[in-house]
């Protein structure tokens, strides 16, 4: 398993590929993620006057689709701003949990 960071995401994630992503902090589980690209975080709904414009250039999101198959979900949803790397930190789920790419034999409980 690998902690998903901005640096390794650019190398590891390929367009159209599906990855198992695990988390085990506040909550635990995994989801499938279909990668499209990495984009700058969308701050369009924020008050731009209070944001440091240089700092937000370091904020990224994984853009694609995700599916919580382990929770019985059947539909895929857009990631929107749910999977983000803020100020160069590792990618996290919307509630702050670090994300890990899981290999075939690995489980989220191993994180």
Tab-separated table of N, CA, C and O in Angstrom:
chain	number	residue	atom	x	y	z
A	1	UNK	N	0.852	-1.188	0.000
A	1	UNK	CA	0.000	0.000	0.000
A	1	UNK	C	0.883	1.231	0.000
A	1	UNK	O	1.999	1.187	0.498
A	2	UNK	N	0.350	2.288	-0.569
A	2	UNK	CA	1.105	3.538	-0.643
A	2	UNK	C	0.212	4.696	-0.202
A	2	UNK	O	-0.927	4.794	-0.636
A	3	UNK	N	0.761	5.548	0.660
A	3	UNK	CA	0.087	6.787	1.005
A	3	UNK	C	0.000	7.623	-0.261
A	3	UNK	O	0.981	7.767	-0.989
A	4	UNK	N	-1.161	8.144	-0.567
A	4	UNK	CA	-1.374	8.883	-1.812
A	4	UNK	C	-1.010	10.348	-1.609
A	4	UNK	O	-1.670	11.077	-0.876
A	5	UNK	N	0.065	10.770	-2.260
A	5	UNK	CA	0.526	12.153	-2.171
A	5	UNK	C	0.452	12.785	-3.559
A	5	UNK	O	0.310	12.083	-4.560
A	6	UNK	N	0.590	14.095	-3.613
A	6	UNK	CA	0.581	14.766	-4.910
A	6	UNK	C	1.736	14.268	-5.770
A	6	UNK	O	1.579	14.001	-6.956
A	7	UNK	N	2.903	14.112	-5.153
A	7	UNK	CA	4.078	13.694	-5.899
A	7	UNK	C	3.901	12.312	-6.516
A	7	UNK	O	4.205	12.105	-7.686
A	8	UNK	N	3.415	11.333	-5.742
A	8	UNK	CA	3.310	9.998	-6.320
A	8	UNK	C	2.031	9.811	-7.139
A	8	UNK	O	1.978	8.961	-8.019
A	9	UNK	N	1.008	10.605	-6.892
A	9	UNK	CA	-0.229	10.478	-7.670
A	9	UNK	C	0.030	10.772	-9.136
A	9	UNK	O	-0.502	10.096	-10.019
A	10	UNK	N	0.862	11.759	-9.401
A	10	UNK	CA	1.170	12.098	-10.793
A	10	UNK	C	1.865	10.936	-11.515
A	10	UNK	O	1.681	10.764	-12.711
A	11	UNK	N	2.621	10.141	-10.775
A	11	UNK	CA	3.344	9.019	-11.375
A	11	UNK	C	2.526	7.736	-11.389
A	11	UNK	O	2.607	6.961	-12.334
A	12	UNK	N	1.754	7.501	-10.326
A	12	UNK	CA	1.060	6.222	-10.169
A	12	UNK	C	-0.289	6.142	-10.872
A	12	UNK	O	-0.664	5.080	-11.366
A	13	UNK	N	-1.040	7.231	-10.870
A	13	UNK	CA	-2.409	7.184	-11.381
A	13	UNK	C	-2.451	7.418	-12.880
A	13	UNK	O	-1.931	8.413	-13.372
A	14	UNK	N	-3.089	6.516	-13.589
A	14	UNK	CA	-3.208	6.590	-15.045
A	14	UNK	C	-4.665	6.827	-15.437
A	14	UNK	O	-5.581	6.242	-14.845
A	15	UNK	N	-4.872	7.656	-16.451
A	15	UNK	CA	-6.207	7.997	-16.931
A	15	UNK	C	-6.998	6.724	-17.255
A	15	UNK	O	-6.504	5.830	-17.937
A	16	UNK	N	-8.231	6.674	-16.742
A	16	UNK	CA	-9.136	5.567	-17.036
A	16	UNK	C	-8.942	4.326	-16.193
A	16	UNK	O	-9.768	3.416	-16.230
A	17	UNK	N	-7.861	4.258	-15.417
A	17	UNK	CA	-7.613	3.094	-14.566
A	17	UNK	C	-8.441	3.197	-13.283
A	17	UNK	O	-8.721	4.287	-12.791
A	18	UNK	N	-8.799	2.049	-12.732
A	18	UNK	CA	-9.574	1.988	-11.489
A	18	UNK	C	-8.669	1.474	-10.379
A	18	UNK	O	-7.961	0.476	-10.563
A	19	UNK	N	-8.697	2.166	-9.246
A	19	UNK	CA	-7.852	1.844	-8.103
A	19	UNK	C	-8.712	1.591	-6.876
A	19	UNK	O	-9.771	2.204	-6.711
A	20	UNK	N	-8.228	0.717	-5.997
A	20	UNK	CA	-8.844	0.547	-4.677
A	20	UNK	C	-8.143	1.508	-3.736
A	20	UNK	O	-6.929	1.488	-3.591
A	21	UNK	N	-8.923	2.370	-3.102
A	21	UNK	CA	-8.393	3.359	-2.165
A	21	UNK	C	-8.944	3.038	-0.776
A	21	UNK	O	-10.150	2.872	-0.605
A	22	UNK	N	-8.045	2.952	0.194
A	22	UNK	CA	-8.451	2.635	1.554
A	22	UNK	C	-8.171	3.774	2.511
A	22	UNK	O	-7.330	4.635	2.260
A	23	UNK	N	-8.895	3.750	3.619
A	23	UNK	CA	-8.712	4.732	4.691
A	23	UNK	C	-9.028	4.038	6.005
A	23	UNK	O	-9.853	3.119	6.069
A	24	UNK	N	-8.336	4.434	7.060
A	24	UNK	CA	-8.552	3.818	8.362
A	24	UNK	C	-8.069	4.775	9.439
A	24	UNK	O	-6.999	4.619	10.003
A	25	UNK	N	-8.862	5.784	9.696
A	25	UNK	CA	-8.533	6.765	10.735
A	25	UNK	C	-9.801	6.973	11.564
A	25	UNK	O	-10.147	6.146	12.387
A	26	UNK	N	-10.495	8.063	11.330
A	26	UNK	CA	-11.760	8.317	12.011
A	26	UNK	C	-12.797	7.269	11.596
A	26	UNK	O	-13.513	6.717	12.410
A	27	UNK	N	-12.860	7.002	10.310
A	27	UNK	CA	-13.707	5.950	9.747
A	27	UNK	C	-12.789	4.954	9.072
A	27	UNK	O	-11.601	5.181	8.931
A	28	UNK	N	-13.354	3.848	8.635
A	28	UNK	CA	-12.544	2.883	7.899
A	28	UNK	C	-13.348	2.302	6.761
A	28	UNK	O	-14.576	2.214	6.839
A	29	UNK	N	-12.662	1.976	5.696
A	29	UNK	CA	-13.320	1.392	4.547
A	29	UNK	C	-12.463	1.565	3.311
A	29	UNK	O	-11.287	1.901	3.373
A	30	UNK	N	-13.086	1.325	2.179
A	30	UNK	CA	-12.396	1.501	0.913
A	30	UNK	C	-13.410	1.845	-0.157
A	30	UNK	O	-14.612	1.645	0.018
A	31	UNK	N	-12.911	2.369	-1.246
A	31	UNK	CA	-13.770	2.675	-2.380
A	31	UNK	C	-12.961	2.485	-3.650
A	31	UNK	O	-11.737	2.405	-3.636
A	32	UNK	N	-13.679	2.355	-4.749
A	32	UNK	CA	-13.041	2.296	-6.056
A	32	UNK	C	-12.946	3.708	-6.588
A	32	UNK	O	-13.878	4.504	-6.415
A	33	UNK	N	-11.840	4.010	-7.227
A	33	UNK	CA	-11.630	5.335	-7.791
A	33	UNK	C	-11.186	5.186	-9.242
A	33	UNK	O	-10.185	4.519	-9.517
A	34	UNK	N	-11.947	5.770	-10.166
A	34	UNK	CA	-11.563	5.802	-11.570
A	34	UNK	C	-10.914	7.153	-11.839
A	34	UNK	O	-11.561	8.191	-11.734
A	35	UNK	N	-9.639	7.126	-12.188
A	35	UNK	CA	-8.864	8.358	-12.322
A	35	UNK	C	-9.066	9.021	-13.672
A	35	UNK	O	-9.038	8.367	-14.710
A	36	UNK	N	-9.282	10.336	-13.630
A	36	UNK	CA	-9.303	11.136	-14.857
A	36	UNK	C	-8.100	12.071	-14.875
A	36	UNK	O	-7.297	12.026	-15.778
A	37	UNK	N	-7.985	12.927	-13.869
A	37	UNK	CA	-6.834	13.818	-13.794
A	37	UNK	C	-6.727	14.446	-12.416
A	37	UNK	O	-7.532	14.187	-11.539
A	38	UNK	N	-5.696	15.267	-12.267
A	38	UNK	CA	-5.480	16.023	-11.032
A	38	UNK	C	-5.706	17.482	-11.389
A	38	UNK	O	-5.137	17.988	-12.349
A	39	UNK	N	-6.528	18.156	-10.618
A	39	UNK	CA	-6.873	19.552	-10.896
A	39	UNK	C	-6.589	20.417	-9.672
A	39	UNK	O	-6.492	19.919	-8.562
A	40	UNK	N	-6.545	21.714	-9.924
A	40	UNK	CA	-6.479	22.642	-8.800
A	40	UNK	C	-7.810	22.616	-8.057
A	40	UNK	O	-8.870	22.454	-8.657
A	41	UNK	N	-7.731	22.770	-6.742
A	41	UNK	CA	-8.927	22.811	-5.905
A	41	UNK	C	-9.822	23.955	-6.368
A	41	UNK	O	-9.337	25.042	-6.660
A	42	UNK	N	-11.114	23.710	-6.432
A	42	UNK	CA	-12.068	24.724	-6.891
A	42	UNK	C	-12.515	25.588	-5.709
A	42	UNK	O	-13.285	25.154	-4.869
A	43	UNK	N	-12.007	26.799	-5.666
A	43	UNK	CA	-12.361	27.729	-4.596
A	43	UNK	C	-13.434	28.721	-5.032
A	43	UNK	O	-13.609	29.755	-4.403
A	44	UNK	N	-14.164	28.423	-6.085
A	44	UNK	CA	-15.124	29.385	-6.623
A	44	UNK	C	-16.246	29.723	-5.638
A	44	UNK	O	-16.839	30.790	-5.732
A	45	UNK	N	-16.525	28.839	-4.695
A	45	UNK	CA	-17.589	29.107	-3.719
A	45	UNK	C	-17.069	29.815	-2.466
A	45	UNK	O	-17.834	30.114	-1.565
A	46	UNK	N	-15.778	30.060	-2.407
A	46	UNK	CA	-15.166	30.685	-1.247
A	46	UNK	C	-15.038	32.186	-1.465
A	46	UNK	O	-15.022	32.672	-2.572
A	47	UNK	N	-14.870	32.908	-0.363
A	47	UNK	CA	-14.565	34.327	-0.429
A	47	UNK	C	-13.094	34.460	-0.829
A	47	UNK	O	-12.198	34.229	-0.022
A	48	UNK	N	-12.838	34.833	-2.059
A	48	UNK	CA	-11.488	34.875	-2.602
A	48	UNK	C	-10.588	35.899	-1.905
A	48	UNK	O	-9.373	35.743	-1.890
A	49	UNK	N	-11.171	36.937	-1.315
A	49	UNK	CA	-10.376	37.976	-0.652
A	49	UNK	C	-9.590	37.436	0.538
A	49	UNK	O	-8.552	37.976	0.905
A	50	UNK	N	-10.091	36.383	1.174
A	50	UNK	CA	-9.452	35.865	2.378
A	50	UNK	C	-8.467	34.735	2.097
A	50	UNK	O	-7.878	34.195	3.010
A	51	UNK	N	-8.292	34.389	0.831
A	51	UNK	CA	-7.407	33.288	0.482
A	51	UNK	C	-6.052	33.806	0.007
A	51	UNK	O	-5.972	34.773	-0.729
A	52	UNK	N	-5.012	33.144	0.441
A	52	UNK	CA	-3.669	33.464	-0.021
A	52	UNK	C	-3.509	32.856	-1.409
A	52	UNK	O	-3.437	31.632	-1.565
A	53	UNK	N	-3.445	33.674	-2.432
A	53	UNK	CA	-3.428	33.199	-3.811
A	53	UNK	C	-2.213	32.328	-4.124
A	53	UNK	O	-2.303	31.412	-4.939
A	54	UNK	N	-1.100	32.573	-3.476
A	54	UNK	CA	0.083	31.731	-3.700
A	54	UNK	C	-0.089	30.364	-3.054
A	54	UNK	O	0.313	29.349	-3.608
A	55	UNK	N	-0.680	30.333	-1.878
A	55	UNK	CA	-0.878	29.061	-1.170
A	55	UNK	C	-1.881	28.163	-1.889
A	55	UNK	O	-1.688	26.952	-1.951
A	56	UNK	N	-2.958	28.731	-2.412
A	56	UNK	CA	-3.982	27.875	-3.018
A	56	UNK	C	-3.517	27.263	-4.339
A	56	UNK	O	-4.126	26.313	-4.819
A	57	UNK	N	-2.420	27.741	-4.900
A	57	UNK	CA	-1.858	27.107	-6.095
A	57	UNK	C	-1.323	25.716	-5.765
A	57	UNK	O	-1.092	24.913	-6.653
A	58	UNK	N	-1.105	25.424	-4.482
A	58	UNK	CA	-0.600	24.125	-4.043
A	58	UNK	C	-1.730	23.165	-3.667
A	58	UNK	O	-1.469	22.084	-3.162
A	59	UNK	N	-2.962	23.561	-3.871
A	59	UNK	CA	-4.116	22.762	-3.464
A	59	UNK	C	-4.703	22.042	-4.672
A	59	UNK	O	-5.061	22.669	-5.667
A	60	UNK	N	-4.803	20.709	-4.556
A	60	UNK	CA	-5.222	19.892	-5.684
A	60	UNK	C	-6.313	18.914	-5.286
A	60	UNK	O	-6.464	18.575	-4.115
A	61	UNK	N	-7.051	18.450	-6.277
A	61	UNK	CA	-8.058	17.408	-6.074
A	61	UNK	C	-7.863	16.327	-7.124
A	61	UNK	O	-7.389	16.589	-8.228
A	62	UNK	N	-8.231	15.115	-6.732
A	62	UNK	CA	-8.284	14.025	-7.697
A	62	UNK	C	-9.635	14.118	-8.386
A	62	UNK	O	-10.674	14.157	-7.729
A	63	UNK	N	-9.620	14.172	-9.698
A	63	UNK	CA	-10.859	14.286	-10.470
A	63	UNK	C	-11.137	12.947	-11.141
A	63	UNK	O	-10.278	12.387	-11.810
A	64	UNK	N	-12.342	12.450	-10.904
A	64	UNK	CA	-12.745	11.180	-11.485
A	64	UNK	C	-14.076	10.751	-10.904
A	64	UNK	O	-14.916	11.572	-10.544
A	65	UNK	N	-14.237	9.448	-10.788
A	65	UNK	CA	-15.465	8.882	-10.223
A	65	UNK	C	-15.080	7.951	-9.082
A	65	UNK	O	-13.994	7.370	-9.071
A	66	UNK	N	-15.979	7.803	-8.127
A	66	UNK	CA	-15.733	6.917	-6.998
A	66	UNK	C	-16.978	6.106	-6.676
A	66	UNK	O	-18.097	6.527	-6.970
A	67	UNK	N	-16.752	4.928	-6.074
A	67	UNK	CA	-17.841	4.031	-5.727
A	67	UNK	C	-17.496	3.325	-4.427
A	67	UNK	O	-16.467	2.662	-4.332
A	68	UNK	N	-18.377	3.469	-3.438
A	68	UNK	CA	-18.191	2.804	-2.144
A	68	UNK	C	-18.797	1.405	-2.211
A	68	UNK	O	-19.807	1.116	-1.590
A	69	UNK	N	-18.160	0.530	-2.976
A	69	UNK	CA	-18.683	-0.819	-3.186
A	69	UNK	C	-18.771	-1.610	-1.889
A	69	UNK	O	-19.639	-2.451	-1.730
A	70	UNK	N	-17.881	-1.334	-0.930
A	70	UNK	CA	-17.901	-2.075	0.331
A	70	UNK	C	-19.112	-1.708	1.193
A	70	UNK	O	-19.437	-2.409	2.134
A	71	UNK	N	-19.778	-0.616	0.858
A	71	UNK	CA	-20.988	-0.205	1.583
A	71	UNK	C	-22.251	-0.586	0.793
A	71	UNK	O	-23.345	-0.169	1.119
A	72	UNK	N	-22.079	-1.329	-0.312
A	72	UNK	CA	-23.216	-1.766	-1.097
A	72	UNK	C	-23.694	-0.771	-2.141
A	72	UNK	O	-24.748	-0.945	-2.729
A	73	UNK	N	-22.914	0.284	-2.381
A	73	UNK	CA	-23.305	1.278	-3.388
A	73	UNK	C	-23.143	0.693	-4.783
A	73	UNK	O	-22.210	-0.050	-5.051
A	74	UNK	N	-24.074	1.021	-5.658
A	74	UNK	CA	-23.984	0.562	-7.039
A	74	UNK	C	-23.615	1.681	-7.993
A	74	UNK	O	-23.002	1.436	-9.020
A	75	UNK	N	-23.979	2.905	-7.664
A	75	UNK	CA	-23.730	4.025	-8.570
A	75	UNK	C	-22.377	4.671	-8.294
A	75	UNK	O	-21.913	4.728	-7.164
A	76	UNK	N	-21.775	5.164	-9.361
A	76	UNK	CA	-20.533	5.914	-9.270
A	76	UNK	C	-20.867	7.394	-9.145
A	76	UNK	O	-21.805	7.868	-9.774
A	77	UNK	N	-20.124	8.121	-8.323
A	77	UNK	CA	-20.345	9.562	-8.164
A	77	UNK	C	-19.084	10.327	-8.545
A	77	UNK	O	-17.980	9.797	-8.465
A	78	UNK	N	-19.260	11.573	-8.966
A	78	UNK	CA	-18.113	12.433	-9.262
A	78	UNK	C	-17.379	12.747	-7.969
A	78	UNK	O	-18.000	12.928	-6.920
A	79	UNK	N	-16.071	12.840	-8.058
A	79	UNK	CA	-15.286	13.129	-6.857
A	79	UNK	C	-15.409	14.582	-6.424
A	79	UNK	O	-15.257	14.879	-5.247
A	80	UNK	N	-15.666	15.485	-7.365
A	80	UNK	CA	-15.765	16.921	-7.070
A	80	UNK	C	-14.565	17.334	-6.221
A	80	UNK	O	-13.445	17.075	-6.598
A	81	UNK	N	-14.775	17.951	-5.055
A	81	UNK	CA	-13.662	18.359	-4.178
A	81	UNK	C	-13.485	17.388	-3.013
A	81	UNK	O	-12.903	17.741	-2.003
A	82	UNK	N	-13.953	16.165	-3.149
A	82	UNK	CA	-13.941	15.227	-2.027
A	82	UNK	C	-12.562	14.661	-1.690
A	82	UNK	O	-12.315	14.281	-0.555
A	83	UNK	N	-11.689	14.531	-2.678
A	83	UNK	CA	-10.369	13.928	-2.465
A	83	UNK	C	-9.319	14.990	-2.737
A	83	UNK	O	-8.971	15.249	-3.875
A	84	UNK	N	-8.802	15.599	-1.684
A	84	UNK	CA	-7.974	16.793	-1.873
A	84	UNK	C	-6.613	16.692	-1.196
A	84	UNK	O	-6.428	15.967	-0.228
A	85	UNK	N	-5.677	17.451	-1.746
A	85	UNK	CA	-4.345	17.639	-1.171
A	85	UNK	C	-4.186	19.138	-0.965
A	85	UNK	O	-4.056	19.893	-1.927
A	86	UNK	N	-4.221	19.581	0.286
A	86	UNK	CA	-4.169	21.000	0.607
A	86	UNK	C	-2.780	21.354	1.124
A	86	UNK	O	-2.260	20.708	2.025
A	87	UNK	N	-2.186	22.389	0.552
A	87	UNK	CA	-0.856	22.885	0.946
A	87	UNK	C	0.207	21.790	0.903
A	87	UNK	O	1.091	21.729	1.766
A	88	UNK	N	0.113	20.883	-0.061
A	88	UNK	CA	1.131	19.860	-0.224
A	88	UNK	C	0.998	18.648	0.675
A	88	UNK	O	1.841	17.760	0.651
A	89	UNK	N	-0.036	18.597	1.486
A	89	UNK	CA	-0.258	17.439	2.354
A	89	UNK	C	-0.683	16.232	1.514
A	89	UNK	O	-1.107	16.384	0.376
A	90	UNK	N	-0.613	15.001	2.068
A	90	UNK	CA	-1.114	13.838	1.338
A	90	UNK	C	-2.599	14.002	1.001
A	90	UNK	O	-3.314	14.754	1.668
A	91	UNK	N	-3.057	13.297	-0.032
A	91	UNK	CA	-4.478	13.355	-0.382
A	91	UNK	C	-5.308	12.797	0.763
A	91	UNK	O	-4.931	11.833	1.419
A	92	UNK	N	-6.446	13.457	0.983
A	92	UNK	CA	-7.339	13.073	2.077
A	92	UNK	C	-8.778	13.039	1.587
A	92	UNK	O	-9.131	13.705	0.636
A	93	UNK	N	-9.568	12.252	2.310
A	93	UNK	CA	-11.002	12.232	2.070
A	93	UNK	C	-11.582	13.524	2.626
A	93	UNK	O	-10.922	14.232	3.380
A	94	UNK	N	-12.817	13.834	2.309
A	94	UNK	CA	-13.423	15.106	2.711
A	94	UNK	C	-13.424	15.339	4.204
A	94	UNK	O	-13.503	16.456	4.651
A	95	UNK	N	-13.305	14.311	5.034
A	95	UNK	CA	-13.284	14.520	6.483
A	95	UNK	C	-11.872	14.462	7.051
A	95	UNK	O	-11.693	14.358	8.251
A	96	UNK	N	-10.846	14.531	6.192
A	96	UNK	CA	-9.468	14.641	6.653
A	96	UNK	C	-8.690	13.348	6.749
A	96	UNK	O	-7.536	13.360	7.164
A	97	UNK	N	-9.286	12.227	6.382
A	97	UNK	CA	-8.590	10.955	6.510
A	97	UNK	C	-7.607	10.729	5.362
A	97	UNK	O	-7.969	10.872	4.199
A	98	UNK	N	-6.361	10.344	5.672
A	98	UNK	CA	-5.389	10.055	4.619
A	98	UNK	C	-5.843	8.873	3.764
A	98	UNK	O	-6.491	7.949	4.258
A	99	UNK	N	-5.485	8.918	2.493
A	99	UNK	CA	-5.882	7.890	1.538
A	99	UNK	C	-4.677	7.053	1.120
A	99	UNK	O	-3.583	7.578	0.937
A	100	UNK	N	-4.902	5.767	0.941
A	100	UNK	CA	-3.856	4.826	0.554
A	100	UNK	C	-4.314	4.028	-0.656
A	100	UNK	O	-5.464	3.576	-0.703
A	101	UNK	N	-3.408	3.837	-1.620
A	101	UNK	CA	-3.686	2.932	-2.730
A	101	UNK	C	-3.430	1.526	-2.212
A	101	UNK	O	-2.348	1.224	-1.701
A	102	UNK	N	-4.434	0.658	-2.331
A	102	UNK	CA	-4.315	-0.716	-1.852
A	102	UNK	C	-3.948	-1.653	-2.998
A	102	UNK	O	-4.512	-1.556	-4.088
A	103	UNK	N	-3.028	-2.558	-2.735
A	103	UNK	CA	-2.715	-3.616	-3.696
A	103	UNK	C	-3.767	-4.710	-3.585
A	103	UNK	O	-4.570	-4.729	-2.632
A	104	UNK	N	-3.751	-5.654	-4.497
A	104	UNK	CA	-4.780	-6.697	-4.553
A	104	UNK	C	-4.981	-7.437	-3.240
A	104	UNK	O	-6.093	-7.728	-2.853
A	105	UNK	N	-3.932	-7.767	-2.567
A	105	UNK	CA	-4.004	-8.591	-1.359
A	105	UNK	C	-4.189	-7.772	-0.081
A	105	UNK	O	-4.345	-8.337	1.001
A	106	UNK	N	-4.167	-6.446	-0.165
A	106	UNK	CA	-4.212	-5.617	1.034
A	106	UNK	C	-5.654	-5.209	1.373
A	106	UNK	O	-6.501	-5.120	0.504
A	107	UNK	N	-5.859	-4.984	2.670
A	107	UNK	CA	-7.172	-4.568	3.158
A	107	UNK	C	-7.027	-3.248	3.918
A	107	UNK	O	-5.953	-2.941	4.419
A	108	UNK	N	-8.114	-2.495	4.005
A	108	UNK	CA	-8.040	-1.220	4.728
A	108	UNK	C	-7.696	-1.419	6.186
A	108	UNK	O	-7.133	-0.547	6.821
A	109	UNK	N	-8.017	-2.583	6.739
A	109	UNK	CA	-7.675	-2.866	8.149
A	109	UNK	C	-6.162	-2.897	8.367
A	109	UNK	O	-5.680	-2.734	9.477
A	110	UNK	N	-5.397	-3.113	7.285
A	110	UNK	CA	-3.935	-3.176	7.393
A	110	UNK	C	-3.287	-1.798	7.489
A	110	UNK	O	-2.097	-1.702	7.753
A	111	UNK	N	-4.050	-0.753	7.255
A	111	UNK	CA	-3.496	0.607	7.286
A	111	UNK	C	-3.156	0.977	8.715
A	111	UNK	O	-3.918	0.778	9.615
